[in-house]
Short mmCIF file of C-alpha atoms and ligand atoms in Angstrom, two decimals:
data_model
loop_
_atom_site.label_atom_id
_atom_site.label_comp_id
_atom_site.label_asym_id
_atom_site.label_seq_id
_atom_site.Cartn_x
_atom_site.Cartn_y
_atom_site.Cartn_z
CA MET I 1 -10.76 -29.89 2.52
CA ASN I 2 -12.89 -32.50 0.80
CA VAL I 3 -15.21 -31.79 -2.08
CA THR I 4 -18.44 -31.82 -0.06
CA ALA I 5 -17.08 -29.26 2.36
CA GLN I 6 -16.02 -27.06 -0.53
CA PHE I 7 -19.41 -27.44 -2.09
CA LYS I 8 -21.08 -26.55 1.18
CA ARG I 9 -19.01 -23.40 1.39
CA LEU I 10 -20.10 -22.38 -2.08
CA ALA I 11 -23.72 -23.32 -1.53
CA LEU I 12 -24.67 -20.28 0.51
CA THR I 13 -28.32 -19.48 0.87
CA PRO I 14 -29.38 -16.31 -0.93
CA GLN I 15 -29.73 -14.64 2.43
CA GLU I 16 -26.19 -15.53 3.47
CA MET I 17 -24.89 -14.37 0.13
CA PHE I 18 -26.67 -11.05 0.51
CA GLU I 19 -25.37 -10.62 4.05
CA THR I 20 -21.75 -11.25 2.99
CA TRP I 21 -22.06 -8.95 0.02
CA PHE I 22 -23.87 -6.28 1.99
CA GLY I 23 -21.46 -6.50 4.92
CA SER I 24 -18.32 -6.15 2.83
CA GLY I 25 -19.91 -3.37 0.79
CA LEU I 26 -20.86 -1.46 3.90
CA GLN I 27 -17.35 -1.93 5.28
CA LEU I 28 -15.81 -0.65 2.05
CA CYS I 29 -18.06 2.43 2.06
CA GLY I 30 -16.95 3.16 5.61
CA GLN I 31 -13.29 2.73 4.70
CA THR I 32 -13.76 5.00 1.70
CA ILE I 33 -15.35 7.75 3.79
CA ILE I 34 -12.55 7.56 6.37
CA MET I 35 -9.97 7.66 3.55
CA PHE I 36 -11.66 10.78 2.17
CA VAL I 37 -11.63 12.52 5.55
CA LEU I 38 -7.94 11.68 6.11
CA THR I 39 -7.08 12.92 2.63
CA LEU I 40 -8.91 16.20 3.13
CA ARG I 41 -7.15 16.68 6.44
CA CYS I 42 -3.74 16.35 4.77
CA ILE I 43 -4.77 18.75 1.99
CA ILE I 44 -6.03 21.35 4.49
CA LYS I 45 -2.72 21.07 6.35
CA GLY I 46 -0.99 21.72 3.02
CA GLN I 47 0.80 18.37 3.01
CA ILE I 48 0.91 18.11 -0.77
CA ASP I 49 3.93 16.84 -2.68
CA TRP I 50 3.53 18.86 -5.89
CA SER I 51 6.21 17.11 -7.93
CA GLU I 52 4.38 13.83 -7.32
CA VAL I 53 1.08 15.55 -8.20
CA TRP I 54 2.45 16.51 -11.64
CA ARG I 55 3.67 12.99 -12.20
CA GLN I 56 0.21 11.65 -11.37
CA CYS I 57 -1.42 14.31 -13.56
CA TYR I 58 0.55 12.97 -16.46
CA PHE I 59 -0.50 9.41 -15.68
CA ILE I 60 -4.18 10.22 -15.01
CA GLY I 61 -4.72 12.97 -17.55
CA VAL I 62 -2.39 12.89 -20.49
CA ASN I 63 -2.58 9.15 -20.90
CA SER I 64 -6.39 9.25 -20.81
CA PHE I 65 -6.91 11.87 -23.52
CA VAL I 66 -6.89 9.38 -26.38
CA VAL I 67 -9.31 6.84 -24.90
CA VAL I 68 -11.65 9.56 -23.71
CA ALA I 69 -11.61 11.13 -27.18
CA ILE I 70 -12.44 7.84 -28.89
CA THR I 71 -15.35 7.06 -26.57
CA ALA I 72 -16.63 10.63 -26.80
CA VAL I 73 -16.52 10.65 -30.61
CA PHE I 74 -18.59 7.52 -30.93
CA THR I 75 -21.04 8.50 -28.22
CA GLY I 76 -21.47 11.86 -29.98
CA PHE I 77 -22.05 10.12 -33.32
CA ALA I 78 -24.64 7.69 -32.01
CA MET I 79 -26.52 10.21 -29.92
CA SER I 80 -26.63 12.90 -32.56
CA LEU I 81 -27.76 10.42 -35.18
CA GLN I 82 -30.67 9.23 -33.05
CA ILE I 83 -31.75 12.69 -31.98
CA ALA I 84 -31.43 14.15 -35.48
CA ARG I 85 -33.51 11.31 -36.92
CA GLU I 86 -36.35 11.80 -34.46
CA LEU I 87 -36.39 15.60 -34.38
CA VAL I 88 -36.31 15.92 -38.17
CA LEU I 89 -39.57 13.94 -38.26
CA PHE I 90 -41.17 16.65 -36.13
CA GLY I 91 -39.59 19.42 -38.15
CA ALA I 92 -37.59 20.51 -35.15
CA ASP I 93 -34.21 20.63 -36.93
CA THR I 94 -33.18 23.76 -35.11
CA ALA I 95 -33.43 22.02 -31.73
CA ILE I 96 -31.00 19.22 -32.59
CA GLY I 97 -27.86 21.08 -31.48
CA GLY I 98 -29.46 22.11 -28.22
CA VAL I 99 -30.62 18.63 -27.28
CA VAL I 100 -27.30 17.00 -28.20
CA SER I 101 -25.24 19.56 -26.32
CA LEU I 102 -27.50 19.40 -23.26
CA ALA I 103 -27.10 15.64 -23.09
CA LEU I 104 -23.36 15.98 -23.53
CA ILE I 105 -22.72 18.65 -20.95
CA ARG I 106 -25.17 17.40 -18.36
CA GLU I 107 -24.76 13.64 -18.57
CA ILE I 108 -22.59 12.10 -21.24
CA GLY I 109 -19.41 14.18 -20.82
CA PRO I 110 -18.91 13.54 -17.11
CA ILE I 111 -20.02 9.92 -17.37
CA THR I 112 -17.73 9.11 -20.29
CA ALA I 113 -14.69 10.70 -18.69
CA GLY I 114 -15.55 9.20 -15.29
CA VAL I 115 -15.96 5.69 -16.61
CA MET I 116 -12.78 5.83 -18.66
CA VAL I 117 -10.79 7.16 -15.70
CA ALA I 118 -12.33 4.47 -13.47
CA GLY I 119 -11.28 1.80 -15.94
CA ARG I 120 -7.83 3.11 -16.68
CA VAL I 121 -6.78 4.88 -13.51
CA GLY I 122 -8.89 3.42 -10.69
CA SER I 123 -8.00 -0.13 -11.58
CA ALA I 124 -4.29 0.73 -11.92
CA ILE I 125 -4.27 2.45 -8.52
CA ALA I 126 -6.05 -0.45 -6.84
CA ALA I 127 -3.58 -2.91 -8.38
CA GLU I 128 -0.57 -0.79 -7.46
CA LEU I 129 -1.59 -0.17 -3.86
CA THR I 130 -2.66 -3.78 -3.29
CA THR I 131 0.69 -4.95 -4.61
CA MET I 132 2.44 -2.52 -2.27
CA MET I 133 0.30 -3.83 0.56
CA VAL I 134 0.98 -7.54 -0.01
CA THR I 135 4.72 -6.99 -0.55
CA GLU I 136 4.94 -5.05 2.73
CA GLN I 137 5.90 -1.77 1.02
CA ILE I 138 3.17 0.03 2.95
CA ASP I 139 4.45 -1.51 6.20
CA ALA I 140 7.90 -0.21 5.30
CA LEU I 141 6.45 3.31 4.93
CA THR I 142 4.73 3.03 8.30
CA VAL I 143 7.94 1.91 9.99
CA MET I 144 9.69 4.95 8.49
CA ARG I 145 6.83 7.05 9.92
CA ILE I 146 5.56 8.11 6.51
CA ASP I 147 1.79 8.39 6.34
CA PRO I 148 0.60 6.24 3.41
CA VAL I 149 -2.41 8.50 2.90
CA GLN I 150 -0.27 11.61 2.63
CA PHE I 151 2.38 9.87 0.54
CA LEU I 152 0.18 7.87 -1.85
CA VAL I 153 -3.43 9.03 -1.75
CA VAL I 154 -3.11 12.83 -1.55
CA PRO I 155 -1.06 13.35 -4.76
CA ARG I 156 -3.35 11.01 -6.70
CA TYR I 157 -6.43 12.80 -5.43
CA VAL I 158 -5.16 16.30 -6.15
CA ALA I 159 -4.07 15.20 -9.62
CA ALA I 160 -7.46 13.62 -10.31
CA MET I 161 -9.26 16.76 -9.12
CA LEU I 162 -7.26 18.74 -11.66
CA MET I 163 -7.44 16.30 -14.55
CA VAL I 164 -10.92 14.72 -14.45
CA PRO I 165 -12.80 18.03 -14.93
CA LEU I 166 -10.47 18.79 -17.83
CA LEU I 167 -11.15 15.39 -19.33
CA SER I 168 -14.91 15.82 -18.87
CA ILE I 169 -15.09 19.14 -20.62
CA TYR I 170 -12.80 17.77 -23.32
CA ALA I 171 -15.10 14.75 -23.75
CA MET I 172 -18.01 17.15 -24.10
CA PHE I 173 -16.32 19.19 -26.83
CA ILE I 174 -15.20 16.13 -28.75
CA GLY I 175 -18.73 14.72 -28.54
CA LEU I 176 -20.13 18.02 -29.74
CA LEU I 177 -17.80 18.13 -32.74
CA ALA I 178 -18.78 14.57 -33.61
CA GLY I 179 -22.45 15.53 -33.23
CA ILE I 180 -22.15 18.54 -35.50
CA ASN I 181 -20.52 16.44 -38.19
CA ILE I 182 -22.95 13.57 -38.11
CA ALA I 183 -25.94 15.93 -38.06
CA HIS I 184 -24.50 17.66 -41.09
CA ILE I 185 -23.86 14.43 -42.96
CA ALA I 186 -26.92 12.43 -41.98
CA ALA I 187 -29.60 15.07 -41.46
CA ASN I 188 -28.16 17.73 -43.72
CA LEU I 189 -28.16 20.18 -40.84
CA PRO I 190 -25.80 23.15 -41.37
CA PRO I 191 -23.20 23.45 -38.57
CA GLU I 192 -24.25 27.08 -38.03
CA THR I 193 -27.84 26.07 -37.21
CA PHE I 194 -26.52 23.39 -34.86
CA MET I 195 -24.26 25.87 -33.05
CA ASP I 196 -26.97 28.55 -32.80
CA SER I 197 -29.17 26.02 -31.09
CA VAL I 198 -26.33 25.04 -28.74
CA LYS I 199 -25.72 28.66 -27.73
CA GLN I 200 -29.39 29.26 -27.04
CA THR I 201 -29.78 26.18 -24.88
CA ILE I 202 -26.64 25.87 -22.75
CA LEU I 203 -26.55 27.98 -19.60
CA ASP I 204 -23.73 28.78 -17.19
CA ARG I 205 -25.41 26.56 -14.66
CA ASP I 206 -24.84 23.57 -16.94
CA PHE I 207 -21.11 24.17 -16.75
CA THR I 208 -21.24 24.42 -12.95
CA VAL I 209 -23.10 21.13 -12.66
CA HIS I 210 -20.72 19.59 -15.17
CA PHE I 211 -17.72 20.45 -12.99
CA ILE I 212 -19.48 19.31 -9.81
CA LYS I 213 -20.09 15.93 -11.43
CA ALA I 214 -16.49 15.73 -12.62
CA GLY I 215 -15.19 16.49 -9.13
CA ILE I 216 -17.44 13.86 -7.61
CA ASN I 217 -16.28 11.32 -10.18
CA ALA I 218 -12.64 12.06 -9.42
CA THR I 219 -13.34 11.64 -5.71
CA LEU I 220 -15.19 8.35 -6.23
CA VAL I 221 -12.50 6.84 -8.45
CA ILE I 222 -9.55 7.77 -6.24
CA MET I 223 -11.16 7.13 -2.86
CA PHE I 224 -12.68 3.76 -3.71
CA SER I 225 -9.57 2.46 -5.45
CA CYS I 226 -7.26 3.70 -2.67
CA ALA I 227 -9.51 2.35 0.08
CA ILE I 228 -9.66 -1.04 -1.62
CA GLY I 229 -5.90 -1.02 -2.25
CA LEU I 230 -4.88 -0.05 1.26
CA HIS I 231 -7.20 -2.52 2.96
CA THR I 232 -6.40 -5.65 0.99
CA ARG I 233 -4.16 -8.14 2.71
CA GLY I 234 -3.07 -11.49 1.40
CA GLY I 235 -1.18 -12.68 -1.65
CA ALA I 236 -0.69 -12.00 -5.34
CA GLU I 237 -4.11 -13.37 -6.31
CA ASP I 238 -5.75 -10.65 -4.22
CA VAL I 239 -4.35 -8.02 -6.58
CA GLY I 240 -6.67 -9.20 -9.36
CA ILE I 241 -9.65 -9.38 -7.02
CA ALA I 242 -8.96 -5.86 -5.74
CA THR I 243 -8.68 -4.50 -9.29
CA THR I 244 -12.01 -5.96 -10.36
CA ARG I 245 -13.66 -4.81 -7.17
CA SER I 246 -12.45 -1.26 -7.64
CA ILE I 247 -13.76 -1.08 -11.22
CA VAL I 248 -17.17 -2.47 -10.28
CA TRP I 249 -17.54 -0.17 -7.29
CA THR I 250 -16.30 3.04 -8.88
CA MET I 251 -18.32 2.62 -12.07
CA THR I 252 -21.49 1.77 -10.17
CA MET I 253 -21.00 4.70 -7.84
CA ILE I 254 -20.35 7.07 -10.74
CA PHE I 255 -23.78 6.25 -12.18
CA VAL I 256 -25.49 6.48 -8.78
CA PHE I 257 -23.97 9.83 -7.87
CA ASN I 258 -24.52 11.16 -11.37
CA TYR I 259 -28.23 10.58 -10.90
CA ILE I 260 -28.23 12.08 -7.41
CA VAL I 261 -26.63 15.30 -8.69
CA THR I 262 -28.99 15.39 -11.67
CA SER I 263 -32.03 14.96 -9.46
CA LEU I 264 -30.86 17.69 -7.10
CA THR I 265 -30.11 20.20 -9.84
CA TYR I 266 -32.48 19.51 -12.72
CA ALA I 267 -35.60 17.99 -11.17
CA PRO I 268 -38.74 19.56 -12.62
CA ARG I 269 -40.32 21.91 -10.11
CA MET F 1 10.06 -22.90 30.35
CA VAL F 2 12.90 -20.38 30.21
CA VAL F 3 16.24 -21.93 31.07
CA GLY F 4 18.92 -19.25 30.85
CA ARG F 5 18.89 -15.91 32.65
CA PRO F 6 19.00 -12.62 30.72
CA SER F 7 22.41 -10.98 30.86
CA GLU F 8 21.12 -8.20 33.03
CA LYS F 9 23.56 -5.32 32.91
CA SER F 10 24.10 -3.45 36.11
CA GLY F 11 21.36 -0.93 36.79
CA ASN F 12 20.49 0.00 33.19
CA ALA F 13 16.93 -0.36 32.07
CA PRO F 14 16.51 -2.59 29.03
CA MET F 15 16.03 -0.89 25.66
CA ILE F 16 13.26 -3.29 24.71
CA GLU F 17 11.01 -5.10 27.12
CA VAL F 18 8.33 -7.52 25.97
CA VAL F 19 5.98 -8.66 28.72
CA ASP F 20 3.48 -11.47 28.28
CA LEU F 21 2.80 -10.86 24.58
CA TRP F 22 -0.22 -12.66 23.11
CA LYS F 23 -1.43 -12.58 19.52
CA SER F 24 -3.97 -14.56 17.50
CA PHE F 25 -4.78 -14.46 13.80
CA ASN F 26 -8.22 -15.66 12.76
CA GLY F 27 -8.69 -17.66 15.95
CA ARG F 28 -5.23 -19.29 15.81
CA THR F 29 -2.96 -18.21 18.65
CA VAL F 30 0.54 -17.55 17.36
CA LEU F 31 2.17 -15.87 20.37
CA LYS F 32 1.33 -17.28 23.79
CA GLY F 33 2.78 -15.01 26.44
CA VAL F 34 6.23 -14.17 25.05
CA ASN F 35 8.67 -12.45 27.44
CA PHE F 36 12.13 -11.06 26.77
CA LYS F 37 14.37 -8.04 27.27
CA VAL F 38 17.17 -6.57 25.20
CA TRP F 39 19.71 -4.07 26.51
CA ALA F 40 21.54 -1.38 24.55
CA GLY F 41 24.71 -2.68 22.97
CA GLU F 42 23.40 -6.21 22.94
CA THR F 43 22.19 -8.54 20.20
CA LEU F 44 19.49 -11.10 20.83
CA ALA F 45 18.95 -13.84 18.29
CA ILE F 46 15.48 -15.32 17.99
CA ILE F 47 15.51 -18.68 16.28
CA GLY F 48 12.79 -21.23 15.75
CA PRO F 49 10.88 -23.22 13.17
CA SER F 50 9.26 -21.51 10.20
CA GLY F 51 5.86 -20.08 11.05
CA CYS F 52 6.37 -19.99 14.82
CA GLY F 53 5.84 -16.22 14.97
CA LYS F 54 9.30 -14.65 14.82
CA SER F 55 8.39 -12.04 12.22
CA THR F 56 5.17 -11.40 14.15
CA ILE F 57 7.23 -10.44 17.23
CA LEU F 58 9.31 -7.98 15.20
CA LYS F 59 6.17 -6.43 13.71
CA HIS F 60 4.83 -5.84 17.20
CA LEU F 61 8.07 -4.13 18.19
CA CYS F 62 7.88 -1.60 15.38
CA GLY F 63 4.19 -0.92 15.81
CA LEU F 64 2.87 -2.68 12.71
CA LEU F 65 0.79 -5.02 14.86
CA THR F 66 -0.87 -4.40 18.20
CA PRO F 67 -0.83 -7.06 20.91
CA ASP F 68 -4.03 -8.85 21.92
CA LYS F 69 -2.62 -8.86 25.41
CA GLY F 70 0.67 -7.89 27.02
CA GLU F 71 3.00 -4.95 26.90
CA ILE F 72 5.89 -3.70 24.80
CA ILE F 73 8.19 -1.11 26.33
CA LYS F 74 10.70 0.64 24.07
CA ARG F 75 13.16 3.24 25.29
CA SER F 76 13.74 4.75 21.84
CA ASP F 77 11.48 5.66 18.94
CA GLU F 78 14.31 5.40 16.45
CA ILE F 79 13.70 1.90 15.13
CA GLY F 80 15.08 0.27 12.00
CA LEU F 81 13.51 -2.89 10.59
CA VAL F 82 15.13 -5.02 7.92
CA PHE F 83 12.16 -6.78 6.32
CA GLN F 84 12.31 -10.46 5.50
CA SER F 85 10.92 -9.60 2.05
CA SER F 86 13.10 -6.43 1.64
CA ALA F 87 9.88 -4.39 1.12
CA LEU F 88 11.52 -1.79 -1.11
CA LEU F 89 9.27 0.66 -2.93
CA ASN F 90 9.42 -0.53 -6.52
CA SER F 91 8.51 2.83 -7.99
CA LEU F 92 11.50 4.55 -6.37
CA THR F 93 15.22 4.11 -7.02
CA VAL F 94 17.58 2.64 -4.44
CA GLY F 95 18.68 6.14 -3.44
CA GLU F 96 15.09 7.40 -3.15
CA ASN F 97 14.20 4.39 -1.01
CA LEU F 98 16.91 5.40 1.44
CA ALA F 99 15.81 9.02 1.26
CA LEU F 100 12.34 7.99 2.48
CA GLY F 101 13.78 7.21 5.88
CA LEU F 102 15.38 10.66 6.03
CA ARG F 103 12.27 12.62 5.00
CA ARG F 104 11.15 13.66 8.44
CA ARG F 105 14.62 14.92 9.40
CA LYS F 106 14.41 17.84 6.93
CA LEU F 107 18.07 17.68 5.90
CA SER F 108 19.58 19.63 3.05
CA LYS F 109 19.95 17.83 -0.29
CA ARG F 110 23.71 17.55 0.24
CA GLU F 111 23.56 16.15 3.76
CA GLN F 112 20.94 13.71 2.58
CA SER F 113 22.95 12.41 -0.36
CA GLU F 114 26.07 12.15 1.81
CA ILE F 115 24.27 9.88 4.28
CA ILE F 116 22.73 7.82 1.49
CA MET F 117 26.09 7.38 -0.22
CA GLU F 118 27.76 6.41 3.05
CA LYS F 119 25.17 3.72 3.79
CA LEU F 120 25.19 2.37 0.25
CA LYS F 121 28.98 2.11 0.22
CA LEU F 122 28.71 0.11 3.41
CA VAL F 123 26.64 -2.57 1.71
CA GLY F 124 28.59 -2.34 -1.56
CA LEU F 125 25.78 -0.83 -3.62
CA ALA F 126 27.06 2.70 -4.30
CA ASP F 127 26.92 2.07 -8.06
CA TYR F 128 23.25 1.15 -7.88
CA ILE F 129 21.95 4.38 -6.38
CA ASN F 130 19.80 5.13 -9.46
CA THR F 131 18.62 1.57 -10.06
CA TYR F 132 15.03 0.46 -9.46
CA PRO F 133 14.57 -2.46 -7.03
CA PRO F 134 13.02 -4.91 -9.54
CA GLN F 135 16.28 -4.70 -11.51
CA LEU F 136 18.31 -5.88 -8.51
CA SER F 137 19.03 -9.46 -7.48
CA GLY F 138 17.39 -10.80 -4.33
CA GLY F 139 20.58 -10.38 -2.35
CA GLN F 140 21.09 -6.83 -3.60
CA GLN F 141 17.52 -6.00 -2.59
CA LYS F 142 18.20 -7.41 0.85
CA ARG F 143 21.30 -5.25 1.22
CA THR F 144 19.34 -2.19 0.09
CA GLY F 145 16.72 -2.98 2.74
CA PHE F 146 19.56 -3.25 5.24
CA ALA F 147 20.96 0.14 4.25
CA ARG F 148 17.50 1.71 4.41
CA ALA F 149 16.86 0.37 7.92
CA ILE F 150 20.02 1.92 9.34
CA VAL F 151 19.88 5.21 7.47
CA ASN F 152 18.89 7.07 10.67
CA ASP F 153 21.41 5.31 12.92
CA PRO F 154 18.60 3.73 14.96
CA LYS F 155 18.88 2.79 18.61
CA ILE F 156 16.81 -0.33 18.07
CA ILE F 157 17.56 -2.47 15.04
CA LEU F 158 15.42 -5.44 14.08
CA TYR F 159 16.73 -7.84 11.47
CA ASP F 160 14.30 -10.31 9.92
CA GLU F 161 16.49 -12.94 8.27
CA PRO F 162 19.18 -10.47 7.14
CA THR F 163 21.43 -13.09 5.58
CA THR F 164 18.91 -15.44 3.99
CA GLY F 165 19.54 -15.62 0.27
CA LEU F 166 22.99 -14.07 0.38
CA ASP F 167 26.20 -15.76 -0.67
CA PRO F 168 28.54 -16.83 2.15
CA VAL F 169 30.89 -13.89 1.70
CA MET F 170 28.11 -11.32 1.69
CA SER F 171 26.56 -13.09 4.71
CA THR F 172 29.80 -12.65 6.59
CA ILE F 173 30.01 -9.00 5.58
CA ILE F 174 26.45 -8.36 6.81
CA GLU F 175 27.14 -10.29 10.03
CA ASP F 176 30.27 -8.22 10.62
CA TYR F 177 28.24 -5.14 10.02
CA ILE F 178 25.59 -6.19 12.53
CA ILE F 179 28.35 -6.67 15.10
CA GLU F 180 29.94 -3.35 14.22
CA LEU F 181 26.66 -1.44 14.47
CA GLU F 182 25.94 -2.94 17.85
CA HIS F 183 29.18 -1.47 19.17
CA GLU F 184 29.16 1.76 17.22
CA LEU F 185 25.55 2.82 17.80
CA LYS F 186 25.19 1.07 21.15
CA ALA F 187 21.99 -0.22 19.60
CA ALA F 188 19.80 -2.96 20.93
CA SER F 189 19.45 -5.48 18.12
CA ILE F 190 17.26 -8.47 17.50
CA VAL F 191 18.28 -10.88 14.77
CA VAL F 192 15.74 -13.39 13.51
CA THR F 193 17.49 -16.01 11.46
CA HIS F 194 17.63 -19.62 10.35
CA GLN F 195 21.30 -19.43 9.55
CA LEU F 196 23.60 -20.90 12.20
CA SER F 197 26.58 -18.74 11.28
CA THR F 198 24.48 -15.61 11.68
CA TRP F 199 23.23 -16.28 15.19
CA SER F 200 26.41 -17.89 16.44
CA ARG F 201 28.52 -14.95 15.24
CA THR F 202 26.32 -11.97 15.96
CA ALA F 203 24.30 -12.84 19.05
CA ASP F 204 25.13 -12.30 22.69
CA ARG F 205 22.10 -14.31 23.61
CA VAL F 206 19.93 -16.80 21.79
CA ASN F 207 16.23 -17.40 22.34
CA LEU F 208 14.65 -20.50 20.85
CA MET F 209 10.98 -20.16 20.03
CA PHE F 210 8.54 -22.99 19.69
CA ALA F 211 4.75 -23.22 19.78
CA GLY F 212 4.25 -19.56 20.67
CA ASN F 213 6.77 -19.36 23.48
CA MET F 214 10.46 -19.03 24.20
CA VAL F 215 11.58 -22.53 25.16
CA TRP F 216 15.31 -21.99 25.61
CA GLU F 217 17.63 -19.08 26.31
CA GLY F 218 21.40 -18.88 26.59
CA SER F 219 24.63 -17.84 24.87
CA PRO F 220 25.50 -19.13 21.39
CA THR F 221 28.21 -21.38 22.82
CA GLU F 222 25.77 -22.84 25.32
CA ALA F 223 23.25 -23.28 22.53
CA LEU F 224 25.60 -25.40 20.45
CA GLN F 225 26.45 -27.65 23.41
CA SER F 226 23.03 -27.69 25.03
CA GLU F 227 21.47 -30.96 26.12
CA ASP F 228 18.01 -29.37 26.17
CA GLN F 229 15.76 -31.47 23.96
CA TYR F 230 14.51 -28.51 21.90
CA MET F 231 17.81 -26.70 21.53
CA LYS F 232 19.69 -29.87 20.76
CA GLN F 233 17.29 -30.83 18.00
CA PHE F 234 17.41 -27.35 16.50
CA ALA F 235 21.18 -26.85 16.73
CA HIS F 236 21.92 -30.26 15.26
CA ALA F 237 19.06 -30.18 12.75
CA THR F 238 17.78 -33.66 13.51
CA ARG F 239 14.34 -35.15 12.95
CA GLN F 240 14.30 -36.78 16.37
CA GLY F 241 12.94 -34.50 19.04
CA PRO F 242 9.89 -32.60 20.20
CA MET F 243 9.68 -30.38 17.09
CA ALA F 244 7.76 -32.62 14.75
CA ALA F 245 7.29 -31.43 11.18
CA GLY F 246 4.39 -29.04 10.75
CA LYS F 247 4.03 -28.44 14.48
CA VAL F 248 4.87 -24.89 15.43
N1 ATP T 301 -1.27 -10.64 9.11
C1 ATP T 301 -1.48 -11.95 9.35
N2 ATP T 301 -2.72 -12.47 9.20
C2 ATP T 301 -2.95 -13.77 9.46
N3 ATP T 301 -2.03 -14.64 9.86
C3 ATP T 301 -0.78 -14.19 10.04
C4 ATP T 301 -0.44 -12.82 9.79
N4 ATP T 301 0.88 -12.66 10.04
C5 ATP T 301 1.34 -13.87 10.42
N5 ATP T 301 0.35 -14.78 10.42
C6 ATP T 301 0.48 -16.19 10.82
O1 ATP T 301 1.24 -16.26 12.00
C7 ATP T 301 2.16 -17.33 11.95
C8 ATP T 301 3.55 -16.82 12.25
O2 ATP T 301 3.99 -16.03 11.17
P1 ATP T 301 5.44 -15.40 11.13
O3 ATP T 301 5.57 -14.69 9.84
O4 ATP T 301 5.65 -14.61 12.36
O5 ATP T 301 6.36 -16.67 11.14
P2 ATP T 301 7.95 -16.75 11.18
O6 ATP T 301 8.33 -17.37 12.47
O7 ATP T 301 8.55 -15.45 10.86
O8 ATP T 301 8.24 -17.80 10.02
P3 ATP T 301 9.40 -17.81 8.90
O9 ATP T 301 10.61 -18.35 9.58
O10 ATP T 301 8.90 -18.76 7.88
O11 ATP T 301 9.57 -16.42 8.42
C9 ATP T 301 2.03 -17.98 10.60
O12 ATP T 301 1.31 -19.17 10.76
C10 ATP T 301 1.24 -17.00 9.78
O13 ATP T 301 0.36 -17.66 8.93
MG1 MG T 302 9.49 -14.62 9.26
#
């Protein structure tokens, strides 16, 4: 192909670019929904390989605890510092704990854990499955009449459904501890006052919504990365493309769905 | 243009029947009405230039691809495919890779490990049962793929370049094994290969493929002596002939 032809291929009109992007995005969403339905069907039929689930739990959960803790600590620091600074000006010291913990349990906890799992786990799954796809390992499974969804997707999904909520609540507690400390150091707020405020503000409903968000995040990460992985054909270079694509899609979707859940549960009436 | 006649065995229906198989990828037609039959206890070799669609035919036979047009009739669902690329699961050991094929048979652990050991001994890899595929050489991976394909004693065995990348001695061992399996399991086998020793030793019949069609058919002996312009060029590996470079 000569240079002009290559240039022509790159020089898409904005409309063409949008159509390509929109078309492949729509296709991916469809593939993801189908993947989700197939996975649920296997789970309902009880086709779960528990030893593989534990192995995946280790990979998804245990290996994520450190990164989630680090992100949660610094988010807790920054948020608590900002909130303490502003609320002290209004003399509302006793509300600091409540505001920080509300933000953590309702938004920051699930988002932090979701994004870290998307980056660590979603990308790894997309890379692994794409590699299996391009090296014909998935074809080999099909020839041996092993359902790739049951064999590969179901254990990862069950493991994520167990581990992501745990990671979210863990992120929330780490963030809270960081918040208590920074409020104590920077705003001279006694930890007891902080905790009293937390207890008065947080309701059971906040925990329910927290776990709903965590479950949705787990679903988004696993389904998008598996759908991308199991639909990529081609060569080794496609592994990198699939990895990037899965990170972009899962992270974006985590933020979108987070807002949808928030608007459905906390919208002012 | 099919020259030879299939060695039709009295009365028995063929194990595999491919009728007018067409397939295109992205607007490029790879298979243009392929026809052939294979009977139980018989080995058909499919030879032809790289990229002419040999692997594509095998993938149709085991259901990985669906035809654009045409029909594939199989008289057994027990199919083994030896992949050109081995296609072993890298996250599982050699033994676990073989166990995958046995999953749906719900055997006891002991029966399962007996079968796995038997097949691995056959290909000389019994000591590697707990090794992961990336730690094996290319030839060892190929032999593992071979063992995995036959773990269920299939009635239809498809070999995609089973001896490519093996040393001459191991090639001969695998060829002997293909011959043995054909007799022992009464399997219908298809061997896709570029290696002359493999098709001349294992095949009862040879099909030469070119430009999306079978252009020559006959026995290995006939193939080596053929005056057909395609077969002659291929058997004697010359540049003169209808198969110009890059044309498949
Ligand atoms: N999934 C696919 N998508 C697009 N094109 C494909 C696909 N599979 C095969 N092809 C194309 O079909 C043609 C035949 O491929 P195939 O792998 O069957 O060749 P082959 O005869 O096995 O060659 P070789 O001897 O090199 O293995 C090639 O040109 C290949 O690019
Ligand atoms: Mg091939």
